[in-house]
mmCIF file of C-alpha atoms and ligand atoms in Angstrom:
data_model
loop_
_atom_site.group_PDB
_atom_site.id
_atom_site.type_symbol
_atom_site.label_atom_id
_atom_site.label_comp_id
_atom_site.label_asym_id
_atom_site.label_seq_id
_atom_site.Cartn_x
_atom_site.Cartn_y
_atom_site.Cartn_z
ATOM 1 C CA MET A 29 57.725 9.111 -16.154
ATOM 2 C CA ILE A 30 56.928 5.914 -14.346
ATOM 3 C CA GLU A 31 59.275 2.952 -13.902
ATOM 4 C CA LEU A 32 58.832 -0.491 -12.421
ATOM 5 C CA LEU A 33 62.038 -2.180 -11.328
ATOM 6 C CA ASP A 34 61.979 -5.820 -10.226
ATOM 7 C CA LEU A 35 58.684 -5.129 -8.475
ATOM 8 C CA HIS A 36 57.042 -7.739 -6.234
ATOM 9 C CA TYR A 37 54.150 -7.635 -3.850
ATOM 10 C CA HIS A 38 53.273 -10.551 -1.587
ATOM 11 C CA TYR A 39 49.949 -10.464 0.206
ATOM 12 C CA ARG A 40 50.072 -12.034 3.621
ATOM 13 C CA ASP A 41 47.933 -15.171 3.256
ATOM 14 C CA GLY A 42 47.478 -14.265 -0.411
ATOM 15 C CA PRO A 43 49.168 -14.446 -3.780
ATOM 16 C CA ARG A 44 52.735 -13.419 -4.519
ATOM 17 C CA LEU A 45 52.553 -10.962 -7.375
ATOM 18 C CA SER A 46 55.483 -10.066 -9.635
ATOM 19 C CA PHE A 47 55.477 -7.308 -12.223
ATOM 20 C CA ALA A 48 57.572 -7.049 -15.379
ATOM 21 C CA ASP A 49 59.998 -4.129 -15.588
ATOM 22 C CA LEU A 50 58.583 -1.173 -17.410
ATOM 23 C CA SER A 51 59.255 2.429 -18.274
ATOM 24 C CA ALA A 52 56.499 4.793 -19.417
ATOM 25 C CA PRO A 53 57.530 8.317 -20.449
ATOM 26 C CA ALA A 54 55.982 11.403 -18.868
ATOM 27 C CA GLY A 55 52.711 12.302 -20.535
ATOM 28 C CA SER A 56 52.205 8.860 -22.055
ATOM 29 C CA THR A 57 49.284 6.492 -21.563
ATOM 30 C CA LEU A 58 49.820 3.060 -20.043
ATOM 31 C CA LEU A 59 47.165 0.380 -20.210
ATOM 32 C CA VAL A 60 47.396 -2.266 -17.480
ATOM 33 C CA ARG A 61 45.465 -5.270 -18.726
ATOM 34 C CA GLY A 62 44.720 -8.670 -17.273
ATOM 35 C CA SER A 63 41.869 -10.811 -16.097
ATOM 36 C CA SER A 64 40.209 -10.341 -12.746
ATOM 37 C CA GLY A 65 42.659 -11.154 -9.955
ATOM 38 C CA ALA A 66 45.756 -10.595 -12.116
ATOM 39 C CA GLY A 67 46.967 -7.751 -9.888
ATOM 40 C CA LYS A 68 45.842 -4.579 -11.687
ATOM 41 C CA SER A 69 44.427 -2.851 -8.604
ATOM 42 C CA THR A 70 47.440 -3.953 -6.575
ATOM 43 C CA LEU A 71 49.767 -2.360 -9.124
ATOM 44 C CA LEU A 72 47.816 0.906 -9.047
ATOM 45 C CA ALA A 73 47.959 0.897 -5.234
ATOM 46 C CA LEU A 74 51.735 0.400 -5.449
ATOM 47 C CA MET A 75 52.005 3.276 -7.944
ATOM 48 C CA ALA A 76 49.929 5.453 -5.606
ATOM 49 C CA GLY A 77 52.078 4.589 -2.602
ATOM 50 C CA LEU A 78 49.072 3.034 -0.875
ATOM 51 C CA LEU A 79 50.915 -0.296 -0.677
ATOM 52 C CA THR A 80 54.661 -0.704 -0.113
ATOM 53 C CA PRO A 81 56.508 -3.150 -2.406
ATOM 54 C CA THR A 82 57.732 -6.376 -0.814
ATOM 55 C CA ALA A 83 60.752 -5.978 -3.125
ATOM 56 C CA GLY A 84 61.779 -3.700 -5.964
ATOM 57 C CA GLN A 85 60.716 -0.191 -6.811
ATOM 58 C CA VAL A 86 58.058 1.982 -8.343
ATOM 59 C CA ARG A 87 59.659 5.239 -9.478
ATOM 60 C CA VAL A 88 57.519 8.184 -10.456
ATOM 61 C CA GLY A 89 59.380 11.160 -11.905
ATOM 62 C CA GLY A 90 62.577 9.607 -10.512
ATOM 63 C CA VAL A 91 61.178 9.301 -6.976
ATOM 64 C CA ASP A 92 61.070 5.872 -5.320
ATOM 65 C CA VAL A 93 57.507 5.956 -4.001
ATOM 66 C CA GLY A 94 57.913 2.949 -1.676
ATOM 67 C CA ALA A 95 60.980 4.436 0.035
ATOM 68 C CA MET A 96 59.196 7.520 1.345
ATOM 69 C CA SER A 97 57.979 7.807 4.915
ATOM 70 C CA PRO A 98 54.188 7.710 5.343
ATOM 71 C CA ARG A 99 54.199 11.447 5.885
ATOM 72 C CA GLN A 100 56.284 12.152 2.769
ATOM 73 C CA ARG A 101 54.000 9.868 0.806
ATOM 74 C CA ASP A 102 50.895 11.749 1.898
ATOM 75 C CA ALA A 103 52.469 15.017 0.788
ATOM 76 C CA TRP A 104 53.673 13.464 -2.469
ATOM 77 C CA ARG A 105 50.214 12.053 -3.230
ATOM 78 C CA GLY A 106 48.564 15.396 -2.556
ATOM 79 C CA ALA A 107 50.960 17.214 -4.863
ATOM 80 C CA HIS A 108 51.358 14.744 -7.730
ATOM 81 C CA LEU A 109 48.686 12.081 -7.796
ATOM 82 C CA GLY A 110 45.175 11.913 -9.174
ATOM 83 C CA PHE A 111 43.356 8.657 -8.467
ATOM 84 C CA VAL A 112 39.987 7.535 -9.805
ATOM 85 C CA PRO A 113 39.413 4.388 -7.745
ATOM 86 C CA GLN A 114 37.106 1.615 -8.878
ATOM 87 C CA ARG A 115 34.728 2.347 -6.044
ATOM 88 C CA LEU A 116 34.558 6.075 -6.380
ATOM 89 C CA HIS A 117 34.716 6.987 -2.674
ATOM 90 C CA LEU A 118 32.656 10.122 -3.023
ATOM 91 C CA SER A 119 31.398 11.287 0.366
ATOM 92 C CA ALA A 120 27.693 10.495 0.487
ATOM 93 C CA ALA A 121 27.007 13.234 3.012
ATOM 94 C CA LEU A 122 28.569 15.976 0.895
ATOM 95 C CA SER A 123 27.362 17.782 -2.201
ATOM 96 C CA VAL A 124 29.283 17.519 -5.469
ATOM 97 C CA ALA A 125 30.825 20.954 -4.813
ATOM 98 C CA ASP A 126 31.900 19.978 -1.302
ATOM 99 C CA ASN A 127 33.332 16.678 -2.525
ATOM 100 C CA LEU A 128 35.451 18.787 -4.868
ATOM 101 C CA ALA A 129 36.474 21.193 -2.107
ATOM 102 C CA LEU A 130 37.790 18.301 -0.030
ATOM 103 C CA PRO A 131 41.163 17.819 -1.809
ATOM 104 C CA TYR A 132 42.029 21.465 -1.110
ATOM 105 C CA VAL A 133 40.998 21.164 2.523
ATOM 106 C CA CYS A 134 43.044 17.966 2.924
ATOM 107 C CA ALA A 135 46.076 19.696 1.380
ATOM 108 C CA GLY A 136 45.659 22.679 3.712
ATOM 109 C CA GLU A 137 45.038 24.998 0.759
ATOM 110 C CA SER A 138 42.263 27.471 0.145
ATOM 111 C CA VAL A 139 39.402 26.096 -1.949
ATOM 112 C CA GLN A 140 39.387 27.374 -5.537
ATOM 113 C CA PRO A 141 35.731 27.757 -6.559
ATOM 114 C CA ALA A 142 36.666 29.030 -10.024
ATOM 115 C CA ARG A 143 38.724 25.901 -10.744
ATOM 116 C CA ILE A 144 35.900 23.683 -9.446
ATOM 117 C CA ALA A 145 33.370 25.511 -11.630
ATOM 118 C CA GLU A 146 35.654 25.239 -14.667
ATOM 119 C CA LEU A 147 35.974 21.470 -14.248
ATOM 120 C CA LEU A 148 32.257 20.958 -13.627
ATOM 121 C CA GLU A 149 31.594 22.811 -16.858
ATOM 122 C CA ARG A 150 34.235 20.899 -18.818
ATOM 123 C CA LEU A 151 32.826 17.603 -17.556
ATOM 124 C CA GLY A 152 29.237 18.526 -18.362
ATOM 125 C CA LEU A 153 28.295 18.651 -14.671
ATOM 126 C CA GLN A 154 27.285 22.293 -14.446
ATOM 127 C CA GLY A 155 24.046 22.547 -12.515
ATOM 128 C CA LEU A 156 24.833 19.461 -10.427
ATOM 129 C CA ALA A 157 27.080 21.132 -7.844
ATOM 130 C CA ALA A 158 24.471 21.020 -5.078
ATOM 131 C CA ARG A 159 23.528 17.359 -5.591
ATOM 132 C CA ARG A 160 24.614 14.507 -3.387
ATOM 133 C CA PRO A 161 26.353 11.481 -4.953
ATOM 134 C CA HIS A 162 23.212 9.293 -4.717
ATOM 135 C CA GLN A 163 21.399 11.841 -6.904
ATOM 136 C CA LEU A 164 23.819 11.277 -9.797
ATOM 137 C CA SER A 165 23.888 8.696 -12.568
ATOM 138 C CA VAL A 166 26.818 6.267 -12.564
ATOM 139 C CA GLY A 167 28.462 8.179 -15.386
ATOM 140 C CA GLN A 168 27.966 11.540 -13.639
ATOM 141 C CA ALA A 169 29.388 10.211 -10.359
ATOM 142 C CA GLN A 170 32.384 8.947 -12.231
ATOM 143 C CA ARG A 171 32.935 12.334 -13.821
ATOM 144 C CA VAL A 172 32.816 13.937 -10.357
ATOM 145 C CA ALA A 173 35.492 11.469 -9.219
ATOM 146 C CA LEU A 174 37.502 12.407 -12.318
ATOM 147 C CA ALA A 175 37.116 16.112 -11.544
ATOM 148 C CA ARG A 176 38.309 15.456 -8.005
ATOM 149 C CA ALA A 177 41.339 13.538 -9.320
ATOM 150 C CA VAL A 178 42.530 16.272 -11.699
ATOM 151 C CA LEU A 179 41.570 19.299 -9.592
ATOM 152 C CA ARG A 180 45.084 20.083 -8.452
ATOM 153 C CA GLY A 181 46.893 19.258 -11.716
ATOM 154 C CA PRO A 182 48.426 15.832 -11.001
ATOM 155 C CA SER A 183 51.511 14.585 -12.842
ATOM 156 C CA LEU A 184 50.265 10.997 -12.527
ATOM 157 C CA LEU A 185 46.629 10.085 -13.111
ATOM 158 C CA LEU A 186 45.518 6.556 -12.195
ATOM 159 C CA ALA A 187 42.110 5.118 -13.070
ATOM 160 C CA ASP A 188 40.990 1.663 -11.963
ATOM 161 C CA GLU A 189 38.463 0.022 -14.317
ATOM 162 C CA PRO A 190 37.059 3.409 -15.348
ATOM 163 C CA THR A 191 34.612 1.921 -17.854
ATOM 164 C CA ALA A 192 33.504 -1.166 -15.932
ATOM 165 C CA SER A 193 29.961 -0.085 -15.110
ATOM 166 C CA LEU A 194 29.342 2.156 -18.121
ATOM 167 C CA ASP A 195 27.473 1.563 -21.367
ATOM 168 C CA ASP A 196 29.336 2.045 -24.663
ATOM 169 C CA GLU A 197 28.522 5.721 -25.018
ATOM 170 C CA ALA A 198 29.409 6.642 -21.425
ATOM 171 C CA ALA A 199 32.563 4.500 -21.609
ATOM 172 C CA ALA A 200 33.763 6.300 -24.737
ATOM 173 C CA GLU A 201 33.031 9.654 -23.085
ATOM 174 C CA ALA A 202 34.884 8.646 -19.894
ATOM 175 C CA LEU A 203 37.964 7.656 -21.908
ATOM 176 C CA ARG A 204 37.828 10.843 -23.951
ATOM 177 C CA LEU A 205 37.659 12.938 -20.763
ATOM 178 C CA LEU A 206 40.405 10.974 -19.013
ATOM 179 C CA THR A 207 42.825 11.429 -21.903
ATOM 180 C CA GLU A 208 41.819 15.075 -22.409
ATOM 181 C CA LEU A 209 42.271 15.976 -18.737
ATOM 182 C CA ALA A 210 45.507 14.016 -18.432
ATOM 183 C CA ALA A 211 46.843 15.931 -21.456
ATOM 184 C CA LEU A 212 45.763 19.257 -19.947
ATOM 185 C CA SER A 213 47.785 18.655 -16.799
ATOM 186 C CA ARG A 214 50.549 16.899 -18.813
ATOM 187 C CA ALA A 215 50.010 13.860 -16.633
ATOM 188 C CA THR A 216 51.088 10.316 -17.281
ATOM 189 C CA LEU A 217 47.850 8.322 -17.481
ATOM 190 C CA VAL A 218 47.599 4.755 -16.185
ATOM 191 C CA LEU A 219 44.392 2.829 -16.833
ATOM 192 C CA ALA A 220 43.732 -0.585 -15.318
ATOM 193 C CA THR A 221 41.136 -2.525 -17.236
ATOM 194 C CA HIS A 222 39.939 -5.873 -18.470
ATOM 195 C CA ASP A 223 37.564 -4.106 -20.876
ATOM 196 C CA ALA A 224 38.429 -4.706 -24.550
ATOM 197 C CA ARG A 225 36.713 -1.398 -25.447
ATOM 198 C CA VAL A 226 39.525 0.497 -23.721
ATOM 199 C CA SER A 227 42.350 -0.975 -25.830
ATOM 200 C CA GLN A 228 40.282 -0.323 -28.938
ATOM 201 C CA ALA A 229 39.692 3.296 -27.971
ATOM 202 C CA LEU A 230 43.370 3.923 -27.131
ATOM 203 C CA PRO A 231 45.391 2.271 -29.906
ATOM 204 C CA GLY A 232 48.482 4.370 -29.111
ATOM 205 C CA ALA A 233 48.744 3.332 -25.466
ATOM 206 C CA GLN A 234 51.634 1.300 -24.094
ATOM 207 C CA LEU A 235 50.417 -2.094 -22.875
ATOM 208 C CA LEU A 236 51.306 -3.962 -19.721
ATOM 209 C CA GLN A 237 49.696 -7.384 -19.719
ATOM 210 C CA LEU A 238 49.465 -9.010 -16.283
ATOM 211 C CA ASN A 239 49.094 -12.743 -15.997
ATOM 212 C CA LYS A 240 47.391 -14.371 -13.109
ATOM 213 C CA ALA A 241 49.775 -15.545 -10.391
ATOM 214 C CA PRO A 242 49.848 -19.290 -9.793
ATOM 215 C CA THR A 243 47.878 -20.004 -6.625
HETATM 216 P P1 ADP B 305 42.707 -7.193 -10.227
HETATM 217 O O1 ADP B 305 42.560 -5.744 -9.889
HETATM 218 O O2 ADP B 305 43.530 -7.444 -11.459
HETATM 219 O O3 ADP B 305 41.397 -7.896 -10.310
HETATM 220 P P2 ADP B 305 43.854 -7.391 -7.561
HETATM 221 O O4 ADP B 305 45.098 -6.562 -7.591
HETATM 222 O O5 ADP B 305 42.659 -6.825 -6.920
HETATM 223 O O6 ADP B 305 43.540 -7.900 -9.053
HETATM 224 O O7 ADP B 305 44.180 -8.756 -6.828
HETATM 225 C C1 ADP B 305 45.285 -9.565 -7.217
HETATM 226 C C2 ADP B 305 45.287 -10.834 -6.363
HETATM 227 O O8 ADP B 305 45.551 -10.480 -5.013
HETATM 228 C C3 ADP B 305 43.950 -11.572 -6.336
HETATM 229 O O9 ADP B 305 44.237 -12.946 -6.294
HETATM 230 C C4 ADP B 305 43.304 -11.111 -5.053
HETATM 231 O O10 ADP B 305 42.442 -12.079 -4.535
HETATM 232 C C5 ADP B 305 44.510 -10.916 -4.157
HETATM 233 N N1 ADP B 305 44.309 -9.910 -3.119
HETATM 234 C C6 ADP B 305 43.894 -8.641 -3.300
HETATM 235 N N2 ADP B 305 43.835 -7.977 -2.141
HETATM 236 C C7 ADP B 305 44.209 -8.856 -1.186
HETATM 237 C C8 ADP B 305 44.365 -8.782 0.238
HETATM 238 N N3 ADP B 305 44.122 -7.655 0.905
HETATM 239 N N4 ADP B 305 44.797 -9.902 0.896
HETATM 240 C C9 ADP B 305 45.069 -11.041 0.225
HETATM 241 N N5 ADP B 305 44.950 -11.171 -1.111
HETATM 242 C C10 ADP B 305 44.529 -10.103 -1.815
HETATM 243 MG MG1 MG B 306 40.903 -4.556 -9.681
#
């Protein structure tokens, strides 16, 4: 369950963004729509605890994300959050398999090769484990980022413009995999997009329309 309560974020020397109150039940899909600059990525960063609200709250599973200490937030993110950022942030120096080992290492847990292999297979990436990110197609790299996001069974899965650089077929596949993997870990799925194909593909999703802040 995710709730926005009187949420505002003011960039220093930038726009003052306000977000309408919202409640999305656990396991549901929320579509954050709006033109470029409307605040979609900012909202995802607030949901991920990467930015702290100027005022108001983001509550995830009843927890006020902005009220946690940086250390608590890191632990919370590791345990509950899967994030597929717009720029995928795969490590160029590491193989696909090592990119997928990284979340375990960061969490101080032992790497689970069987889980990594299972996800690679499910995402049609078997055989690519030894490749580096630059040896992947855009769609493949995005599926690796998706695997990394769901590896540890998040309760909240955020994806920023997941279809932006994909053709129709790859975009449909990315959305199918996102919803399938979110359902498997019973995660609430939040997609930020200005791509009309996404709303069409997910007719049952709750919509949050952001309007551009006056400048
Ligand atoms: P979207 O993802 O919908 O395109 P963003 O959340 O990236 O929108 O940005 C919302 C607004 O905030 C835009 O006007 C953008 O220029 C501004 N903005 C984003 N990041 C910063 C920043 N670090 N400093 C100042 N303004 C920013
Ligand atoms: Mg954005």
